[in-house]
Short mmCIF file of C-alpha atoms and ligand atoms in Angstrom, two decimals:
data_model
loop_
_atom_site.label_atom_id
_atom_site.label_comp_id
_atom_site.label_asym_id
_atom_site.label_seq_id
_atom_site.Cartn_x
_atom_site.Cartn_y
_atom_site.Cartn_z
CA MET A 1 0.00 0.00 0.00
CA LYS A 2 2.70 2.45 0.96
CA LYS A 3 4.48 1.78 -2.30
CA ILE A 4 1.44 2.67 -4.38
CA LEU A 5 0.94 5.93 -2.54
CA PHE A 6 4.48 6.83 -3.39
CA ILE A 7 4.14 6.04 -7.08
CA ILE A 8 0.92 7.96 -7.71
CA PRO A 9 2.17 11.43 -6.73
CA LEU A 10 5.29 10.90 -8.77
CA PHE A 11 3.19 10.10 -11.82
CA ILE A 12 1.04 13.18 -11.29
CA PHE A 13 4.13 15.32 -10.94
CA LEU A 14 5.65 14.09 -14.19
CA HIS A 15 2.38 14.59 -15.98
CA ALA A 16 1.87 18.10 -14.64
CA GLU A 17 5.37 19.09 -15.70
CA GLY A 18 4.06 18.38 -19.19
CA TYR A 19 7.07 17.46 -21.26
CA SER A 20 4.85 17.32 -24.30
CA GLN A 21 2.60 20.32 -23.83
CA SER A 22 0.49 21.34 -26.81
CA ILE A 23 -1.35 24.63 -27.09
CA LEU A 24 -3.57 26.02 -29.82
CA ILE A 25 -3.75 29.82 -29.81
CA LYS A 26 -6.81 31.21 -31.57
CA PRO A 27 -6.45 35.01 -31.85
CA LYS A 28 -8.40 37.49 -33.95
CA GLN A 29 -5.40 37.89 -36.26
CA VAL A 30 -1.68 37.33 -36.66
CA LEU A 31 0.78 39.99 -37.83
CA ASP A 32 3.38 38.67 -40.26
CA VAL A 33 6.18 41.07 -39.28
CA ARG A 34 8.25 40.32 -42.37
CA THR A 35 5.57 41.28 -44.92
CA GLY A 36 3.39 43.50 -42.74
CA GLU A 37 0.40 41.38 -43.69
CA ILE A 38 -2.40 40.78 -41.20
CA ILE A 39 -3.75 37.25 -41.33
CA ILE A 40 -7.28 37.23 -39.97
CA GLY A 41 -8.45 34.04 -38.35
CA ALA A 42 -5.13 32.20 -38.30
CA GLY A 43 -4.41 29.80 -35.47
CA ILE A 44 -1.00 28.97 -34.02
CA LEU A 45 -0.09 25.53 -32.84
CA VAL A 46 2.61 25.34 -30.19
CA GLU A 47 4.23 22.04 -29.30
CA ASP A 48 7.13 21.50 -26.91
CA GLY A 49 8.03 25.17 -26.93
CA PHE A 50 8.03 25.59 -30.70
CA ILE A 51 5.56 26.88 -33.25
CA THR A 52 4.61 23.87 -35.35
CA LYS A 53 1.82 25.32 -37.48
CA VAL A 54 0.37 28.71 -38.43
CA SER A 55 -2.79 28.25 -40.43
CA LYS A 56 -6.43 29.24 -40.84
CA ASN A 57 -7.51 25.62 -40.64
CA ILE A 58 -6.06 23.85 -37.69
CA PRO A 59 -8.51 21.10 -36.75
CA ALA A 60 -9.59 20.93 -33.12
CA LEU A 61 -7.48 18.15 -31.73
CA ASP A 62 -7.84 16.16 -28.56
CA GLY A 63 -5.57 16.93 -25.67
CA TYR A 64 -4.68 20.40 -26.82
CA GLU A 65 -5.16 23.35 -24.57
CA VAL A 66 -7.03 25.99 -26.58
CA ILE A 67 -6.41 29.66 -25.83
CA SER A 68 -9.08 31.83 -27.33
CA LEU A 69 -8.13 35.50 -27.81
CA PRO A 70 -10.90 36.94 -30.01
CA GLU A 71 -9.80 40.59 -29.74
CA THR A 72 -6.07 40.02 -29.95
CA THR A 73 -3.43 40.63 -32.60
CA ILE A 74 -0.58 38.16 -32.21
CA LEU A 75 2.98 39.03 -33.08
CA PRO A 76 6.43 37.70 -32.17
CA GLY A 77 7.95 38.54 -28.79
CA LEU A 78 9.76 41.89 -28.85
CA MET A 79 13.53 42.31 -28.59
CA ASP A 80 15.68 45.13 -27.28
CA SER A 81 19.34 45.34 -28.31
CA HIS A 82 20.43 47.70 -25.55
CA VAL A 83 19.39 47.29 -21.92
CA HIS A 84 21.07 47.40 -18.51
CA LEU A 85 19.21 44.92 -16.35
CA THR A 86 21.61 44.55 -13.45
CA GLY A 87 21.43 47.08 -10.65
CA ASN A 88 18.91 49.30 -8.94
CA THR A 89 17.71 51.86 -11.49
CA ASP A 90 17.10 54.38 -8.68
CA LEU A 91 20.82 54.74 -8.00
CA LYS A 92 22.46 57.50 -9.98
CA GLY A 93 25.94 59.05 -10.00
CA TYR A 94 27.87 58.50 -6.78
CA GLU A 95 25.19 56.25 -5.29
CA GLY A 96 25.81 53.68 -8.01
CA ILE A 97 29.36 52.83 -6.97
CA SER A 98 28.25 51.65 -3.52
CA GLU A 99 26.18 48.80 -4.96
CA SER A 100 27.77 45.34 -4.85
CA SER A 101 27.42 43.13 -7.90
CA TYR A 102 25.48 40.63 -5.75
CA LEU A 103 22.88 43.28 -5.06
CA ALA A 104 22.99 44.36 -8.70
CA ALA A 105 22.24 40.78 -9.76
CA ILE A 106 19.30 40.55 -7.35
CA TYR A 107 17.85 43.76 -8.77
CA GLY A 108 18.48 42.16 -12.15
CA VAL A 109 16.01 39.42 -11.25
CA LYS A 110 13.29 42.00 -10.68
CA ASN A 111 14.23 44.03 -13.76
CA ALA A 112 14.33 40.96 -16.01
CA LYS A 113 10.85 39.98 -14.92
CA GLN A 114 9.49 43.48 -15.57
CA THR A 115 11.06 43.41 -19.02
CA LEU A 116 9.50 40.06 -19.89
CA MET A 117 6.12 41.16 -18.51
CA ALA A 118 6.23 44.06 -20.98
CA GLY A 119 6.45 41.60 -23.90
CA PHE A 120 10.22 41.60 -24.45
CA THR A 121 11.24 37.95 -24.81
CA THR A 122 14.88 38.43 -25.90
CA VAL A 123 17.16 41.30 -24.89
CA ARG A 124 20.84 42.15 -25.05
CA ASN A 125 22.46 43.33 -21.84
CA VAL A 126 25.37 45.60 -22.72
CA GLY A 127 27.60 46.07 -19.71
CA ALA A 128 27.69 44.61 -16.20
CA ALA A 129 30.37 44.35 -13.52
CA ASN A 130 31.51 40.98 -12.18
CA TYR A 131 29.47 39.02 -14.73
CA ALA A 132 26.24 39.63 -12.83
CA ASP A 133 24.62 39.50 -16.27
CA VAL A 134 26.03 36.02 -16.94
CA ALA A 135 24.50 34.78 -13.69
CA LEU A 136 21.19 36.38 -14.58
CA ARG A 137 21.18 34.83 -18.04
CA ASP A 138 21.99 31.40 -16.64
CA ALA A 139 19.33 31.61 -13.92
CA ILE A 140 16.76 32.41 -16.62
CA ASP A 141 18.00 29.61 -18.90
CA GLN A 142 17.86 27.16 -15.99
CA LYS A 143 14.31 28.35 -15.23
CA ALA A 144 15.18 29.33 -11.66
CA ILE A 145 13.59 32.71 -12.42
CA ILE A 146 11.60 34.19 -15.28
CA GLY A 147 12.96 36.76 -17.68
CA PRO A 148 13.73 37.33 -21.34
CA THR A 149 16.33 35.22 -23.11
CA LEU A 150 19.50 37.20 -22.53
CA LEU A 151 22.59 37.86 -24.56
CA VAL A 152 25.17 39.43 -22.26
CA SER A 153 28.46 41.27 -22.60
CA GLY A 154 30.02 41.18 -19.14
CA PRO A 155 32.20 44.23 -18.31
CA PRO A 156 32.35 46.59 -21.30
CA LEU A 157 35.80 47.38 -22.69
CA GLY A 158 37.05 50.94 -22.59
CA ILE A 159 40.09 53.19 -22.32
CA THR A 160 41.42 54.45 -19.00
CA GLY A 161 39.20 57.37 -18.03
CA GLY A 162 36.70 56.72 -20.82
CA HIS A 163 32.93 56.30 -20.75
CA CYS A 164 33.28 52.61 -19.87
CA ASP A 165 35.63 53.36 -16.95
CA SER A 166 34.50 54.53 -13.51
CA ASN A 167 35.67 58.11 -13.10
CA ILE A 168 33.96 59.57 -10.07
CA LEU A 169 36.39 58.73 -7.28
CA PRO A 170 39.72 60.54 -6.77
CA ALA A 171 43.05 58.83 -7.46
CA GLU A 172 43.66 57.59 -3.91
CA TYR A 173 40.79 55.12 -4.27
CA GLU A 174 42.47 53.54 -7.31
CA ASN A 175 39.02 52.77 -8.61
CA LYS A 176 38.64 51.57 -12.18
CA ALA A 177 36.07 49.59 -14.10
CA GLN A 178 36.83 45.95 -14.84
CA GLY A 179 36.68 46.32 -18.60
CA VAL A 180 39.42 48.93 -18.82
CA ALA A 181 42.08 47.86 -21.29
CA ASP A 182 44.53 49.97 -23.24
CA GLY A 183 46.54 48.79 -26.21
CA PRO A 184 45.86 45.85 -28.53
CA TRP A 185 47.25 43.11 -26.33
CA GLU A 186 45.54 44.20 -23.12
CA ILE A 187 42.40 44.46 -25.18
CA ARG A 188 42.71 40.99 -26.67
CA LYS A 189 43.28 39.56 -23.21
CA LYS A 190 40.17 41.32 -21.90
CA VAL A 191 38.06 39.96 -24.75
CA ARG A 192 39.38 36.46 -24.03
CA GLU A 193 38.63 36.93 -20.34
CA ASN A 194 35.06 38.05 -21.03
CA ARG A 195 34.51 35.01 -23.21
CA LYS A 196 36.04 32.74 -20.59
CA TYR A 197 33.61 33.96 -17.92
CA GLY A 198 30.57 33.54 -20.10
CA ALA A 199 29.94 36.69 -22.16
CA ASP A 200 28.03 36.19 -25.42
CA LEU A 201 29.17 39.42 -27.07
CA ILE A 202 31.66 42.25 -26.61
CA LYS A 203 30.61 45.80 -25.83
CA TYR A 204 33.11 48.64 -25.91
CA CYS A 205 33.09 52.42 -25.70
CA ALA A 206 34.24 54.24 -28.83
CA THR A 207 33.42 57.75 -27.57
CA GLY A 208 32.55 59.59 -24.39
CA GLY A 209 29.02 59.37 -23.03
CA VAL A 210 26.21 61.27 -21.40
CA MET A 211 26.14 59.58 -18.02
CA SER A 212 29.87 59.41 -17.36
CA LYS A 213 31.78 62.14 -15.55
CA ASN A 214 34.51 63.95 -17.42
CA THR A 215 34.04 62.42 -20.86
CA ASN A 216 33.24 64.23 -24.08
CA LEU A 217 30.57 62.92 -26.48
CA ASN A 218 32.60 64.07 -29.47
CA ASN A 219 35.90 62.58 -28.46
CA ARG A 220 36.85 59.28 -29.94
CA GLN A 221 38.05 56.69 -27.44
CA TYR A 222 40.48 54.01 -28.66
CA THR A 223 42.57 54.15 -31.82
CA LEU A 224 41.71 52.29 -35.00
CA GLU A 225 44.39 49.74 -34.13
CA GLU A 226 42.73 49.11 -30.76
CA MET A 227 39.22 48.89 -32.20
CA ARG A 228 40.46 46.43 -34.80
CA ALA A 229 42.01 44.32 -32.04
CA ILE A 230 38.67 44.17 -30.23
CA VAL A 231 36.75 43.19 -33.34
CA ASP A 232 39.31 40.69 -34.59
CA GLU A 233 39.59 38.94 -31.24
CA ALA A 234 35.82 38.89 -30.70
CA HIS A 235 34.99 37.69 -34.20
CA THR A 236 37.66 35.00 -33.96
CA HIS A 237 35.64 33.58 -31.06
CA GLY A 238 32.32 34.01 -32.83
CA MET A 239 31.26 36.96 -30.66
CA LYS A 240 29.49 40.04 -32.01
CA VAL A 241 30.72 43.52 -31.15
CA ALA A 242 28.57 46.45 -30.04
CA ALA A 243 30.25 49.87 -29.96
CA HIS A 244 28.91 52.71 -27.85
CA ALA A 245 29.44 55.87 -29.93
CA HIS A 246 27.86 59.34 -29.96
CA GLY A 247 30.47 61.44 -31.82
CA LEU A 248 31.04 61.14 -35.55
CA GLU A 249 34.72 60.23 -35.52
CA GLY A 250 34.20 57.35 -33.09
CA ILE A 251 31.15 56.10 -35.01
CA ARG A 252 33.08 56.13 -38.25
CA MET A 253 36.10 54.39 -36.83
CA ALA A 254 33.98 51.70 -35.19
CA ILE A 255 32.39 50.98 -38.57
CA ASP A 256 35.84 50.90 -40.19
CA ALA A 257 36.98 48.45 -37.54
CA GLY A 258 34.12 46.10 -38.43
CA VAL A 259 31.73 46.23 -35.45
CA ASP A 260 28.30 44.63 -35.75
CA SER A 261 26.29 47.47 -34.24
CA VAL A 262 26.81 51.08 -33.31
CA GLU A 263 24.90 51.98 -30.14
CA HIS A 264 23.38 55.48 -29.86
CA SER A 265 24.87 56.70 -33.20
CA SER A 266 23.75 60.15 -32.10
CA LEU A 267 25.87 62.47 -34.23
CA ILE A 268 26.12 60.30 -37.32
CA ASP A 269 25.97 62.00 -40.74
CA GLN A 270 24.60 60.92 -44.11
CA ASP A 271 27.93 59.77 -45.47
CA THR A 272 28.59 57.63 -42.40
CA ILE A 273 25.08 56.15 -42.58
CA ARG A 274 25.94 55.04 -46.12
CA HIS A 275 29.21 53.62 -44.84
CA ALA A 276 27.31 51.61 -42.21
CA ILE A 277 24.95 50.29 -44.87
CA ALA A 278 27.85 49.28 -47.13
CA LYS A 279 29.49 47.41 -44.24
CA GLY A 280 26.25 45.78 -43.05
CA VAL A 281 26.44 47.50 -39.65
CA PHE A 282 23.27 47.93 -37.60
CA LEU A 283 22.43 51.22 -35.92
CA SER A 284 20.79 51.05 -32.51
CA MET A 285 19.43 54.50 -31.69
CA ASP A 286 17.85 55.03 -28.27
CA ILE A 287 15.67 57.99 -29.14
CA TYR A 288 13.20 57.80 -26.23
CA VAL A 289 15.58 58.03 -23.27
CA SER A 290 16.40 61.71 -23.79
CA ASP A 291 12.86 62.70 -22.76
CA TYR A 292 13.22 60.72 -19.57
CA ILE A 293 16.65 62.13 -18.76
CA LEU A 294 15.65 65.75 -19.38
CA GLY A 295 12.12 65.39 -17.99
CA GLU A 296 12.60 63.31 -14.88
CA GLY A 297 16.36 62.92 -14.62
CA ALA A 298 17.10 65.80 -12.25
CA LYS A 299 14.55 64.71 -9.64
CA ASN A 300 15.75 61.12 -9.97
CA GLY A 301 19.34 62.00 -9.21
CA ILE A 302 20.96 62.20 -12.65
CA PRO A 303 23.90 64.58 -12.08
CA GLU A 304 24.02 67.99 -13.74
CA TYR A 305 27.12 67.12 -15.78
CA ALA A 306 25.06 64.40 -17.50
CA LEU A 307 21.99 66.60 -18.02
CA LYS A 308 24.21 69.22 -19.60
CA LYS A 309 25.55 66.75 -22.15
CA GLU A 310 22.10 65.32 -22.85
CA ARG A 311 20.82 68.78 -23.78
CA THR A 312 23.38 68.87 -26.61
CA VAL A 313 22.57 65.49 -28.11
CA GLY A 314 18.95 64.31 -27.69
CA ARG A 315 17.34 66.36 -30.45
CA LYS A 316 20.18 65.82 -32.92
CA GLN A 317 20.00 62.07 -32.35
CA ARG A 318 16.33 62.11 -33.34
CA GLU A 319 16.99 64.15 -36.48
CA ASN A 320 19.76 61.75 -37.41
CA PHE A 321 17.50 58.79 -36.71
CA LYS A 322 15.11 60.23 -39.30
CA MET A 323 17.95 60.61 -41.78
CA ALA A 324 19.04 57.03 -41.14
CA VAL A 325 15.49 55.77 -41.77
CA GLU A 326 15.25 57.77 -44.99
CA THR A 327 18.66 56.47 -46.11
CA ARG A 328 17.43 52.91 -45.41
CA ALA A 329 20.00 52.03 -42.77
CA LYS A 330 19.83 48.67 -41.02
CA MET A 331 18.24 49.58 -37.72
CA VAL A 332 17.48 47.74 -34.52
CA PHE A 333 15.33 48.63 -31.54
CA GLY A 334 17.55 49.58 -28.60
CA THR A 335 16.41 51.67 -25.64
CA ASP A 336 19.02 51.92 -22.85
CA ALA A 337 16.35 50.78 -20.38
CA GLY A 338 17.96 50.92 -16.96
CA ILE A 339 18.49 54.65 -17.21
CA TYR A 340 14.70 54.67 -16.83
CA PRO A 341 12.57 52.00 -15.12
CA HIS A 342 12.53 48.58 -16.79
CA GLY A 343 9.42 47.37 -18.56
CA LYS A 344 8.84 50.72 -20.26
CA ASN A 345 10.95 49.78 -23.28
CA ALA A 346 7.97 49.90 -25.66
CA ARG A 347 7.54 53.64 -25.11
CA GLN A 348 10.20 54.10 -27.75
CA PHE A 349 8.02 52.74 -30.59
CA LYS A 350 5.94 55.93 -30.68
CA TYR A 351 9.09 58.02 -31.06
CA MET A 352 10.39 55.82 -33.86
CA VAL A 353 7.17 56.36 -35.78
CA GLN A 354 7.17 60.10 -35.02
CA TRP A 355 10.70 60.30 -36.37
CA GLY A 356 10.15 58.61 -39.70
CA MET A 357 9.54 54.89 -39.43
CA THR A 358 6.32 53.25 -40.51
CA PRO A 359 4.80 51.17 -37.71
CA ILE A 360 5.85 47.94 -39.41
CA GLN A 361 9.44 49.22 -39.76
CA ALA A 362 9.52 49.97 -36.04
CA ILE A 363 8.18 46.48 -35.29
CA GLN A 364 10.70 44.91 -37.67
CA ALA A 365 13.48 46.79 -35.84
CA ALA A 366 12.39 44.97 -32.66
CA THR A 367 11.90 41.53 -34.23
CA ILE A 368 13.51 40.37 -37.48
CA ASN A 369 16.31 42.97 -37.44
CA THR A 370 17.28 42.27 -33.84
CA ALA A 371 17.15 38.53 -34.53
CA GLU A 372 19.58 39.06 -37.41
CA LEU A 373 21.93 41.20 -35.32
CA PHE A 374 21.79 38.73 -32.42
CA GLY A 375 22.56 35.86 -34.81
CA LEU A 376 19.43 34.00 -33.71
CA ALA A 377 17.86 32.01 -36.51
CA ASN A 378 14.61 30.88 -34.90
CA VAL A 379 13.14 33.88 -33.11
CA GLY A 380 11.47 37.07 -34.31
CA GLU A 381 8.66 35.64 -36.42
CA ILE A 382 5.47 33.68 -35.99
CA LYS A 383 6.58 30.87 -38.19
CA GLU A 384 6.81 27.08 -38.21
CA SER A 385 9.85 25.68 -36.38
CA TYR A 386 10.44 29.02 -34.62
CA GLU A 387 10.55 29.26 -30.85
CA ALA A 388 7.15 30.01 -29.37
CA ASP A 389 8.01 33.54 -28.17
CA ILE A 390 4.65 35.12 -28.80
CA ILE A 391 2.85 38.24 -27.61
CA GLY A 392 -0.63 39.64 -28.06
CA VAL A 393 -2.09 43.13 -27.99
CA LYS A 394 -5.67 44.36 -28.17
CA GLY A 395 -6.34 46.17 -31.41
CA ASP A 396 -3.95 46.59 -34.31
CA PRO A 397 -0.35 47.75 -33.65
CA ILE A 398 -0.06 48.95 -37.25
CA LYS A 399 -2.89 51.41 -36.62
CA ASP A 400 -1.84 52.26 -33.08
CA ILE A 401 1.82 51.61 -32.33
CA THR A 402 1.28 52.49 -28.66
CA SER A 403 -0.73 49.27 -28.26
CA LEU A 404 2.71 47.66 -27.85
CA GLU A 405 2.92 49.47 -24.50
CA ARG A 406 0.00 47.32 -23.34
CA VAL A 407 0.92 43.73 -24.14
CA HIS A 408 -1.67 41.48 -22.52
CA PHE A 409 -0.63 38.03 -23.71
CA ILE A 410 2.92 36.70 -23.36
CA MET A 411 4.30 33.28 -24.14
CA LYS A 412 8.00 32.47 -23.90
CA GLU A 413 9.36 29.22 -25.31
CA GLY A 414 5.86 27.81 -25.21
CA GLN A 415 5.23 28.74 -21.59
CA ILE A 416 2.37 31.12 -20.86
CA ILE A 417 3.75 34.01 -18.82
CA LYS A 418 0.69 36.28 -18.95
N1 LIG B 501 24.19 55.39 -21.84
C1 LIG B 501 24.21 56.50 -22.73
C2 LIG B 501 25.33 57.45 -22.36
O1 LIG B 501 25.56 57.65 -21.19
C3 LIG B 501 22.91 57.20 -22.68
C4 LIG B 501 22.67 58.20 -23.75
C5 LIG B 501 21.28 58.69 -23.64
N2 LIG B 501 20.99 59.79 -24.47
C6 LIG B 501 20.55 59.71 -25.68
N3 LIG B 501 20.25 60.78 -26.31
N4 LIG B 501 20.39 58.58 -26.28
O2 LIG B 501 25.95 57.99 -23.21
#
C-alpha cells in the first residue's frame, strides 16, 4: 500500500510538468512582421516550446489546450538590443558605486521579470560588472527565475578614463572599471577573459558618453588599431561587437573596424550612414531616453554634468534617426532601459514612428532585425519551427503603435507568462 501511494504522486508530478505540452492559440489575427500582412483568423499551434503550425484551418485536436483571444493581434515577442538589467535603477551618479554586484544581480532578477512582462522575450544586456549579467542569463536559462532570453556582454571594454571606466572617485581610491584595457594586447586579453567567464558578445566604448563624468561625447576613445584588435579577437571567437558611440569620428572608426552594431549613433551623418549600410552595420538609436533624462532625470538623481551633455545630443540624435530611416540604414530597436525604469521599453516605438519609421518598420526593428543582429535564426517571427516567443495586444499595432505598451498576452518558449 505504501508503495502505491508513493508512485501515484510521482506520476502526477511528471504529468503536470508536461514534457509534451500542446497549445492552440486562436487570436483574432496574426501579424506577419516580415511582410506587414495581417492574417485574420489564423491559429497557431505550439508544441514542446516551438511553433509547429500557423494556419487558418487547424482542426480541433484532442488533448490540446485551446487559448481563445478573439480581440487580440498576435505578433512575435519583442527584442531590445540595448538594456542594462543589473542594478537598482534608482541609484544614480555616486550612489551607483556603492552597490555590490550581488545586489545588482538581485535587482536584475526584478528588472528581467518586468522586461519580460512588458512583452520583451529576448534582450541584449550591454555592460555589467563581475558578470552579474552572466549569472542572470543562466538563472533564466535554468528556469530558476523568469525573464527574457539574454545575450550578455560582461564588463564593457574601454580606455582608462573613458565612458566605460568609472571616473567619479579621486586617485587615492584607485578605482577603475573591470573592462578597462589599453593597447591591442591588453584588449585581446580582456576579450578572451570576457569570453572565458561567459559573455556572449563584446561591448566597448568608442566615444565619451552622457552619463559618465569627465568624458566628451565628441571625443573618440580608442585608436583604430585598438578597435580592430577588439573586433578581430571577438569575431575569432564568434562573438558580435557592439560599440557605444555618440560622436562622428568614433562612429566612423567603429564601422571601419568592423563592429556589428553602433549603439546610440547620435551624431552620425549621411555619409557615415551610407558607410554603415555598405558594411552591413546595424544602428541602434535610443531615441526615447532623452525625454526621460531631461524630464525626470534631475529629480531622480541624474547629475548635472550628465543633463548638460544630454541637452546637446537628444534632439540631434532624433533628427539623425530620421535621416538614417530615410537612407534605409539597417536599424534595430535599442532603448538603454535601466536609465529609466525597466518594462517601459515599448515607449520608444511611438518616437520611432514620429521620427520617420512606418509602424511595421519599427516592429521589424524589434523583431527580425534584432534577430539578425543577435545571430538567432529561430526567433522574431510567428513561423513554423520558430521558438514560441509570442505576444498579443488588443487592437492593431499597425494602426496604433502604442498598443505595444499594453501587451496582454505573453508566451516564452511555449510557456504562458501572462
Ligand atoms: N548610456 C548613454 C550614455 O551615457 C545614454 C545616452 C542617452 N541619451 C541619448 N540621447 N540617447 O551615453
